[in-house]
Short mmCIF file of C-alpha atoms in Angstrom, two decimals:
data_model
loop_
_atom_site.label_atom_id
_atom_site.label_comp_id
_atom_site.label_asym_id
_atom_site.label_seq_id
_atom_site.Cartn_x
_atom_site.Cartn_y
_atom_site.Cartn_z
CA VAL A 4 -51.83 72.43 -14.99
CA CYS A 5 -55.19 72.49 -16.77
CA GLY A 6 -56.83 70.79 -13.81
CA LYS A 7 -55.45 73.37 -11.37
CA LEU A 8 -56.54 76.22 -13.63
CA GLY A 9 -60.03 74.74 -13.57
CA ILE A 10 -59.96 74.37 -9.78
CA ALA A 11 -58.83 77.98 -9.32
CA ARG A 12 -61.54 79.28 -11.66
CA CYS A 13 -64.25 77.22 -9.94
CA ILE A 14 -63.18 78.30 -6.45
CA LEU A 15 -63.18 81.96 -7.48
CA ALA A 16 -66.66 81.48 -8.95
CA ALA A 17 -67.80 79.87 -5.68
CA GLU A 18 -66.39 82.81 -3.70
CA ALA A 19 -68.26 85.19 -6.03
CA SER A 20 -71.56 83.39 -5.45
CA SER A 21 -71.16 83.09 -1.68
CA ARG A 22 -73.18 85.08 0.84
CA MET A 23 -70.11 87.04 1.93
CA HIS A 24 -69.14 88.32 -1.50
CA VAL A 25 -69.16 92.09 -1.90
CA ASP A 26 -68.99 94.15 -5.11
CA ASN A 27 -65.95 96.30 -4.32
CA ARG A 28 -66.67 98.66 -7.19
CA ASN A 29 -68.76 100.56 -4.66
CA ALA A 30 -66.70 101.44 -1.58
CA PHE A 31 -69.86 101.60 0.56
CA ASN A 32 -70.84 97.98 -0.08
CA LYS A 33 -70.42 95.66 2.91
CA ILE A 34 -71.10 92.06 3.84
CA GLU A 35 -74.69 91.47 4.93
CA PHE A 36 -73.87 89.84 8.25
CA LYS A 37 -77.52 89.04 8.96
CA ASN A 38 -77.32 86.57 6.06
CA LEU A 39 -74.48 84.75 7.81
CA GLU A 40 -75.91 84.44 11.31
CA ASP A 41 -76.49 80.70 10.88
CA THR A 42 -72.89 79.96 9.83
CA TRP A 43 -69.95 78.80 11.91
CA TYR A 44 -68.06 81.95 10.87
CA ASN A 45 -70.45 83.98 12.96
CA ALA A 46 -70.22 81.57 15.90
CA PHE A 47 -66.42 81.55 15.66
CA PHE A 48 -66.25 85.35 15.59
CA GLN A 49 -68.59 85.65 18.58
CA MET A 50 -66.26 83.36 20.51
CA ILE A 51 -63.32 85.66 19.69
CA VAL A 52 -64.96 88.96 20.63
CA GLN A 53 -67.11 87.85 23.57
CA GLY A 54 -66.49 90.36 26.35
CA ALA A 55 -63.43 91.71 24.56
CA ARG A 56 -62.45 95.33 23.96
CA LEU A 57 -60.54 96.19 20.80
CA GLU A 58 -57.25 96.24 22.71
CA ASP A 59 -57.95 92.67 23.91
CA ILE A 60 -58.20 91.23 20.38
CA PRO A 61 -54.46 90.69 19.69
CA ALA A 62 -54.20 88.49 22.81
CA ARG A 63 -57.36 86.62 21.80
CA LEU A 64 -56.11 85.94 18.27
CA ALA A 65 -52.72 84.84 19.59
CA GLN A 66 -54.50 81.94 21.33
CA ILE A 67 -55.88 80.59 18.04
CA SER A 68 -54.45 78.86 14.98
CA VAL A 69 -56.55 77.83 11.97
CA ILE A 70 -55.69 74.93 9.68
CA THR A 71 -57.93 74.79 6.63
CA PHE A 72 -57.77 72.19 3.89
CA ASN A 73 -59.79 74.45 1.57
CA TYR A 74 -58.41 76.70 -1.17
CA ASP A 75 -60.89 79.54 -0.63
CA ARG A 76 -60.31 82.62 1.53
CA CYS A 77 -63.67 82.65 3.35
CA ILE A 78 -62.22 82.64 6.87
CA GLU A 79 -59.90 85.56 6.19
CA THR A 80 -62.60 87.52 4.37
CA TYR A 81 -65.21 87.08 7.09
CA LEU A 82 -62.93 87.89 10.02
CA HIS A 83 -61.49 90.99 8.36
CA ALA A 84 -64.93 92.38 7.53
CA ALA A 85 -66.41 91.37 10.90
CA LEU A 86 -63.64 93.11 12.85
CA ARG A 87 -64.20 96.30 10.87
CA ASN A 88 -67.95 96.11 11.37
CA TYR A 89 -67.94 95.15 15.06
CA TYR A 90 -65.31 97.61 16.27
CA GLY A 91 -65.78 100.34 13.64
CA ILE A 92 -62.14 100.24 12.54
CA GLU A 93 -60.50 100.91 9.18
CA VAL A 94 -59.07 98.42 6.68
CA MET A 95 -55.45 98.72 7.77
CA GLU A 96 -56.22 98.32 11.48
CA ALA A 97 -58.22 95.15 10.81
CA THR A 98 -55.43 93.89 8.56
CA ASP A 99 -52.83 94.49 11.27
CA LEU A 100 -54.98 92.64 13.82
CA LEU A 101 -55.38 89.60 11.56
CA ARG A 102 -51.62 89.34 11.12
CA GLY A 103 -51.67 87.99 14.67
CA LEU A 104 -53.84 85.02 13.68
CA SER A 105 -52.01 82.01 12.24
CA ILE A 106 -53.91 80.54 9.27
CA PHE A 107 -52.46 77.56 7.44
CA HIS A 108 -53.58 76.23 4.04
CA PRO A 109 -51.54 73.01 3.74
CA TYR A 110 -52.91 72.31 0.25
CA GLY A 111 -52.47 75.91 -0.86
CA ASP A 112 -54.89 78.73 -1.59
CA LEU A 113 -55.80 81.19 -4.33
CA GLY A 114 -53.43 83.87 -3.07
CA GLN A 115 -53.52 86.82 -0.70
CA LEU A 116 -56.51 89.13 -0.66
CA VAL A 117 -56.18 92.75 -1.77
CA TRP A 118 -56.38 94.18 1.75
CA ALA A 119 -53.46 91.95 2.79
CA SER A 120 -51.40 92.64 -0.33
CA PRO A 121 -52.62 95.81 -2.10
CA HIS A 122 -50.26 95.55 -5.07
CA SER A 123 -50.52 91.85 -5.90
CA GLY A 124 -53.59 90.59 -4.04
CA LEU A 125 -56.63 88.97 -5.64
CA ASP A 126 -60.11 90.10 -4.58
CA PHE A 127 -62.48 87.59 -3.01
CA GLY A 128 -64.47 86.13 -5.90
CA ALA A 129 -62.56 88.19 -8.46
CA ASP A 130 -63.03 87.84 -12.20
CA ALA A 131 -59.35 86.99 -12.51
CA SER A 132 -57.19 87.89 -15.49
CA THR A 133 -55.30 85.15 -17.31
CA GLN A 134 -52.10 86.00 -15.42
CA GLN A 135 -53.86 86.06 -12.04
CA LEU A 136 -55.48 82.71 -12.77
CA VAL A 137 -52.12 81.17 -13.69
CA GLU A 138 -50.57 82.53 -10.48
CA SER A 139 -53.45 81.20 -8.36
CA ALA A 140 -53.30 77.76 -9.99
CA ALA A 141 -49.58 77.55 -9.23
CA ARG A 142 -50.35 77.84 -5.49
CA ILE A 143 -52.65 74.81 -5.47
CA LYS A 144 -51.69 71.27 -4.43
CA THR A 145 -54.10 68.50 -5.29
CA PHE A 146 -55.00 65.80 -2.78
CA THR A 147 -52.95 63.18 -4.64
CA GLU A 148 -49.83 65.35 -4.62
CA GLY A 149 -49.63 65.30 -0.85
CA THR A 150 -47.30 67.64 0.95
CA ASP A 151 -43.62 67.91 1.77
CA GLU A 152 -43.21 66.81 5.40
CA SER A 153 -40.08 68.94 5.72
CA HIS A 154 -41.94 72.10 4.70
CA SER A 155 -41.96 74.68 7.50
CA ASP A 156 -45.76 74.94 7.49
CA ILE A 157 -46.20 71.19 8.04
CA VAL A 158 -43.66 71.23 10.86
CA SER A 159 -45.50 74.17 12.46
CA ILE A 160 -48.91 72.53 12.00
CA ARG A 161 -47.82 69.33 13.72
CA ARG A 162 -46.23 71.25 16.57
CA LEU A 163 -49.43 73.23 17.07
CA VAL A 164 -51.70 70.17 16.92
CA ARG A 165 -49.65 68.26 19.47
CA SER A 166 -49.30 71.20 21.86
CA ALA A 167 -52.86 72.54 21.63
CA GLU A 168 -54.93 72.74 24.80
CA LYS A 169 -58.10 72.48 22.71
CA LEU A 170 -58.47 71.14 19.18
CA VAL A 171 -61.65 71.58 17.14
CA PHE A 172 -62.46 69.66 13.94
CA LEU A 173 -65.11 71.35 11.78
CA GLY A 174 -66.50 69.58 8.72
CA PHE A 175 -63.39 67.43 8.60
CA SER A 176 -63.54 64.13 6.72
CA PHE A 177 -60.98 62.45 9.00
CA ASN A 178 -59.33 61.05 5.88
CA PRO A 179 -56.20 59.06 6.90
CA GLN A 180 -53.97 61.21 4.65
CA ASN A 181 -55.17 64.41 6.27
CA LEU A 182 -54.85 62.99 9.77
CA ALA A 183 -51.29 61.94 8.93
CA LEU A 184 -50.60 65.47 7.70
CA LEU A 185 -51.78 66.86 11.04
CA TYR A 186 -50.08 64.38 13.33
CA GLY A 187 -47.29 62.76 11.35
CA SER A 188 -47.02 59.06 10.67
CA SER A 189 -45.97 58.04 14.16
CA ALA A 190 -47.15 58.92 17.63
CA THR A 191 -44.96 60.32 20.36
CA ASP A 192 -44.43 58.71 23.75
CA GLU A 193 -45.63 61.81 25.58
CA GLN A 194 -49.23 61.80 26.79
CA ALA A 195 -51.09 64.90 25.62
CA ARG A 196 -53.77 66.67 27.61
CA THR A 197 -55.50 68.10 24.58
CA ARG A 198 -59.29 68.32 24.72
CA ILE A 199 -60.72 67.53 21.28
CA PHE A 200 -64.12 68.55 19.93
CA GLY A 201 -65.44 67.90 16.46
CA THR A 202 -68.35 67.47 14.11
CA ALA A 203 -68.97 64.02 12.66
CA TYR A 204 -72.25 64.92 10.98
CA GLY A 205 -73.52 62.14 8.74
CA LEU A 206 -70.94 59.56 9.84
CA SER A 207 -72.02 56.23 11.30
CA GLU A 208 -71.66 55.52 14.99
CA SER A 209 -69.17 52.72 14.35
CA ASP A 210 -67.01 54.96 12.12
CA VAL A 211 -66.98 57.66 14.78
CA ASP A 212 -65.80 55.14 17.36
CA GLU A 213 -62.97 54.05 15.06
CA ILE A 214 -61.99 57.64 14.30
CA ARG A 215 -61.91 58.47 17.99
CA LEU A 216 -59.54 55.57 18.67
CA GLU A 217 -57.36 56.56 15.71
CA ILE A 218 -57.04 60.16 16.90
CA ALA A 219 -56.33 58.97 20.43
CA ALA A 220 -53.48 56.80 19.15
CA LEU A 221 -52.01 59.42 16.80
CA GLY A 222 -52.17 62.25 19.31
CA MET A 223 -51.51 60.22 22.45
CA VAL A 224 -54.77 61.61 23.85
CA ALA A 225 -57.14 59.82 26.19
CA ALA A 226 -60.25 58.75 24.27
CA ASP A 227 -62.40 60.29 27.04
CA ASN A 228 -61.01 63.69 26.05
CA ILE A 229 -62.38 63.39 22.51
CA ARG A 230 -65.92 64.59 21.75
CA LEU A 231 -67.01 63.85 18.17
CA ARG A 232 -70.67 64.72 17.67
CA ARG A 233 -72.80 63.17 14.95
CA ASP A 234 -75.72 65.44 15.88
CA GLN A 235 -73.94 68.79 15.64
CA THR A 236 -73.16 71.01 12.67
CA CYS A 237 -70.17 73.34 12.59
CA SER A 238 -72.20 76.31 13.85
CA THR A 239 -74.13 74.44 16.57
CA LEU A 240 -70.94 72.87 17.93
CA PHE A 241 -69.81 76.30 19.15
CA ARG A 242 -73.09 76.77 21.02
CA GLU A 243 -73.00 73.25 22.47
CA TYR A 244 -69.48 73.72 23.84
CA GLY A 245 -69.54 77.48 24.38
CA ARG A 246 -67.99 77.36 27.87
CA SER A 247 -65.44 74.72 26.94
CA LEU A 248 -64.19 76.77 23.97
CA MET A 249 -64.28 80.14 25.71
CA LEU A 250 -61.19 82.31 25.29
CA THR A 251 -59.65 84.32 28.12
#
């Protein structure tokens, strides 16, 4: 319990010191998007809105699912603010749009943000009260605790991973436990046509080869369909494979 309280407090502090944190005491304060142009959040958002009118966004978001092994709410915070900024829409309209995007935190998170849950939400980078900190800590699972394979989220995650047309790994450690969480402990007999892209920044060439074979076996995917790049960061991967990852 003490460890999880410490994790929750540290993650909130990290949110507060991030480049997308906004002091909500002033309603006119907004994220400085120019400070985030070099991040993958910006590249990801550009992929979503490229050539899209506001009425096209629900169909775009319905094509995407996000699985994050982090506790923070950076993805949700960025997309909500970016939608408001890009299309000039209000909080509730952006909130309604994001309800169409499936985001999974298999190891838990700090709780819903205020715009998603006005009465019980916790602001991004909030100076949490004792009660809020206790509630956030209760939502966290540590790496050693693992996850319940019968939990509906895990079932949904594995179904999505196996049925995806395109699968993108960003800053993923390819730890065996996390790969097992995504795919399950045993492969299916059905050959998948999934195209897989991913960053392997800092990993050795031999490790990348082994990881590629492991993913191919777990997902029943041809190794030729797996592109793991040691020379690409999360943000540059979107530029490198812009056409391949394009949404319709």
